[in-house]
Coordinates of C-alpha atoms in Angstrom, one line a residue:
X230 CA 0.0 0.0 0.0
X231 CA 1.3 3.5 -1.0
X232 CA 0.3 7.1 -0.5
X233 CA 1.9 9.8 -2.7
X234 CA 2.0 13.5 -2.9
X235 CA 3.9 16.0 -5.0
X236 CA 4.5 19.8 -5.2
X237 CA 6.1 21.9 -7.9
X238 CA 6.6 25.7 -7.9
X239 CA 8.3 28.0 -10.4
X240 CA 8.8 31.7 -10.0
X241 CA 9.5 34.0 -13.0
X242 CA 11.1 31.0 -14.9
X243 CA 14.2 31.6 -12.7
X244 CA 13.5 29.7 -9.5
X245 CA 12.1 26.1 -9.4
X246 CA 11.2 23.9 -6.5
X247 CA 10.0 20.4 -6.6
X248 CA 9.1 18.1 -3.7
X249 CA 7.5 14.7 -3.3
X250 CA 6.6 12.5 -0.4
X251 CA 5.5 8.9 -0.4
X252 CA 4.6 6.5 2.3
X253 CA 4.8 2.8 1.6
X254 CA 3.8 -0.1 3.7
X255 CA 4.6 -3.9 3.2
X256 CA 3.7 -7.2 5.0
X257 CA 7.1 -8.6 4.0
X258 CA 8.8 -7.5 7.3
X259 CA 9.0 -8.8 10.9
X260 CA 6.7 -8.1 13.7
X261 CA 9.3 -6.2 16.0
X262 CA 7.6 -3.0 16.9
X263 CA 11.1 -1.2 16.8
X264 CA 11.0 -1.6 13.0
X265 CA 7.7 -0.3 11.5
X266 CA 6.4 -2.0 8.4
X267 CA 5.7 1.5 6.9
X268 CA 8.4 3.8 5.5
X269 CA 8.3 7.5 4.4
X270 CA 10.2 8.2 1.1
X271 CA 10.7 11.7 -0.2
X272 CA 12.8 13.9 -2.4
X273 CA 13.2 17.6 -3.1
X274 CA 14.8 19.6 -5.9
X275 CA 16.0 23.2 -6.5
X276 CA 17.0 24.9 -9.7
X277 CA 18.3 28.4 -10.3
X278 CA 18.2 29.6 -13.8
X279 CA 20.9 32.2 -13.4
X280 CA 21.1 32.8 -17.2
X281 CA 17.6 34.4 -17.0
X282 CA 18.5 36.9 -14.4
X283 CA 18.0 40.4 -15.4
X284 CA 21.7 41.3 -14.9
X285 CA 22.5 38.9 -17.8
X286 CA 20.4 40.8 -20.3
X287 CA 22.0 42.5 -23.3
X288 CA 24.9 40.1 -23.6
X289 CA 25.6 37.2 -26.1
X290 CA 28.4 35.4 -24.4
X291 CA 26.4 33.3 -21.9
X292 CA 23.1 32.1 -23.3
X293 CA 22.1 29.7 -20.5
X294 CA 23.4 28.8 -17.0
X295 CA 21.5 26.9 -14.4
X296 CA 22.3 25.2 -11.1
X297 CA 20.4 22.2 -9.8
X298 CA 20.4 20.2 -6.6
X299 CA 18.2 17.2 -5.7
X300 CA 18.1 15.0 -2.7
X301 CA 16.0 11.9 -2.1
X302 CA 15.6 8.9 0.1
X303 CA 13.7 5.7 -0.5
X304 CA 13.2 2.2 1.0
X305 CA 13.2 -1.1 -0.7
X306 CA 11.5 -4.3 0.3
X307 CA 14.0 -6.9 -0.8
X308 CA 12.7 -10.2 -2.1
X309 CA 15.8 -11.9 -1.0
X310 CA 14.7 -12.3 2.6
X311 CA 11.6 -13.3 4.4
X312 CA 10.4 -12.6 8.0
X313 CA 8.6 -16.0 8.4
X314 CA 9.8 -19.6 9.1
X315 CA 9.8 -21.5 5.8
X316 CA 10.3 -25.3 5.7
X317 CA 9.9 -27.9 3.0
X318 CA 9.6 -31.6 2.7
X319 CA 12.3 -33.0 0.2
X320 CA 11.2 -35.4 -2.4
X321 CA 12.1 -39.1 -2.2
X322 CA 15.1 -38.6 -4.6
X323 CA 16.4 -35.9 -2.3
X324 CA 16.3 -38.1 0.8
X325 CA 13.0 -36.9 2.0
X326 CA 12.4 -40.1 3.9
X327 CA 14.7 -41.4 6.6
X328 CA 14.0 -44.6 8.4
X329 CA 10.5 -44.5 7.2
X330 CA 9.9 -40.9 8.5
X331 CA 9.5 -37.7 6.5
X332 CA 12.3 -35.2 6.9
X333 CA 11.5 -31.5 7.2
X334 CA 14.3 -29.2 6.0
X335 CA 14.4 -25.5 7.1
X336 CA 14.7 -23.3 4.1
X337 CA 14.5 -19.8 6.0
X338 CA 14.6 -19.0 9.7
X339 CA 12.1 -16.4 11.0
X340 CA 13.5 -12.9 11.3
X341 CA 11.2 -10.5 13.4
X342 CA 13.7 -7.6 12.9
X343 CA 13.7 -7.7 9.1
X344 CA 13.2 -4.2 7.9
X345 CA 13.5 -1.8 4.9
X346 CA 16.7 -1.2 3.0
X347 CA 17.3 2.5 3.0
X348 CA 18.9 4.5 0.1
X349 CA 19.8 8.2 0.1
X350 CA 20.9 9.9 -3.1
X351 CA 22.4 13.4 -3.7
X352 CA 22.8 15.0 -7.1
X353 CA 24.2 18.5 -7.9
X354 CA 24.9 19.9 -11.3
X355 CA 25.2 22.9 -13.6
X356 CA 24.1 23.3 -17.3
X357 CA 25.5 26.0 -19.5
X358 CA 25.5 27.3 -23.1
X359 CA 27.8 29.9 -24.7
X360 CA 28.2 31.9 -28.0
X361 CA 24.7 31.6 -29.3
X362 CA 24.4 28.0 -28.1
X363 CA 27.5 26.9 -30.1
X364 CA 28.9 25.4 -27.0
X365 CA 26.7 23.4 -24.5
X366 CA 27.7 21.5 -21.5
X367 CA 26.9 20.1 -18.1
X368 CA 28.6 19.0 -15.0
X369 CA 27.1 16.6 -12.4
X370 CA 28.2 15.1 -9.1
X371 CA 26.3 12.3 -7.3
X372 CA 26.5 10.4 -4.1
X373 CA 24.5 7.4 -3.2
X374 CA 24.5 5.5 0.0
X375 CA 22.4 2.3 1.0
X376 CA 22.1 1.2 4.6
X377 CA 20.4 -1.8 6.2
X378 CA 21.1 -3.7 2.9
X379 CA 20.3 -7.5 2.9
X380 CA 23.3 -9.6 3.3
X381 CA 24.0 -13.3 4.2
X382 CA 25.1 -13.6 7.8
X383 CA 26.5 -16.8 9.5
X384 CA 24.2 -18.3 12.1
X385 CA 24.9 -21.1 14.6
X386 CA 24.6 -24.5 12.9
X387 CA 22.0 -25.7 15.6
X388 CA 19.5 -23.4 13.9
X389 CA 19.4 -25.9 11.0
X390 CA 21.1 -23.6 8.4
X391 CA 24.5 -22.2 8.2
X392 CA 23.6 -18.6 7.1
X393 CA 20.4 -16.5 6.5
X394 CA 19.8 -13.2 4.7
X395 CA 19.2 -10.2 7.1
X396 CA 19.9 -6.5 7.3
X397 CA 23.3 -5.4 8.0
X398 CA 25.1 -4.2 4.8
X399 CA 26.2 -0.8 3.6
X400 CA 26.9 0.1 0.0
X401 CA 28.3 3.7 -1.0
X402 CA 29.4 5.1 -4.3
X403 CA 29.9 8.5 -5.8
X404 CA 31.2 10.1 -9.0
X405 CA 31.0 12.9 -11.4
X406 CA 30.2 13.4 -15.1
X407 CA 31.3 16.2 -17.5
X408 CA 29.9 16.5 -21.0
X409 CA 30.3 19.0 -23.9
X410 CA 28.7 19.4 -27.2
X411 CA 29.7 22.1 -29.7
X412 CA 28.6 23.4 -33.1
X413 CA 31.4 25.6 -34.4
X414 CA 29.7 26.0 -37.8
X415 CA 26.0 26.6 -38.0
X416 CA 24.1 28.0 -41.0
X417 CA 20.6 27.7 -42.3
X418 CA 21.5 24.6 -44.4
X419 CA 24.6 23.3 -42.8
X420 CA 26.2 22.7 -39.5
X421 CA 29.0 20.8 -37.8
X422 CA 28.4 19.2 -34.4
X423 CA 30.9 17.5 -32.0
X424 CA 30.5 15.8 -28.6
X425 CA 32.7 15.1 -25.6
X426 CA 31.8 13.2 -22.4
X427 CA 33.8 12.1 -19.4
X428 CA 32.5 10.0 -16.4
X429 CA 34.6 9.3 -13.4
X430 CA 33.5 7.2 -10.3
X431 CA 35.2 8.5 -7.3
X432 CA 34.2 5.6 -5.1
X433 CA 32.5 2.4 -5.9
X434 CA 31.3 -0.4 -3.6
X435 CA 31.5 -3.0 -6.4
X436 CA 28.7 -4.8 -4.7
X437 CA 30.7 -5.6 -1.6
X438 CA 28.5 -5.1 1.5
X439 CA 30.2 -4.3 4.7
X440 CA 28.8 -5.8 7.8
X441 CA 27.8 -3.4 10.6

């Protein structure tokens, strides 16, 4: 079940604000009251179109320049884990009968503390255009961090399994991207366009989850 709301406001085509809020609920999680089954996700964004300020009027060098900032957080109900006890009876070929009695294998242990995976993302960037839009470009930085990610943790063998998925991982990465496009020759019937792009990851988790 989800409830969603959004708000957007623009003033004089120079200042833009966006915000959204969503509340999600899921029955996939445990019954521990310290970890509610509902989670509030949200995001907001700001944009300043500096190139449309009045003090830029009357010049042809800078055609467009805008700064943007967004931040959002969201939850994920991973399908890799379950809060309930799951057991199965193997088939005869799998050794499901021992000494004339059926064997019950534990597939998943109960986890009353199972909770949402949480991800926060920050993006900041600038877009620009020069010389009658002959040169266009953008620069963007991002940072993303996930906490309470589902990982396999070792449990005592007397539980019937050697490990089980549970919350306890952290994944973090960040980077930046720079791109240019230019059209040095532009006429009514002919133009030349070139593009250049560079992406750098400053830090990458590579899928390795750290146990907290």
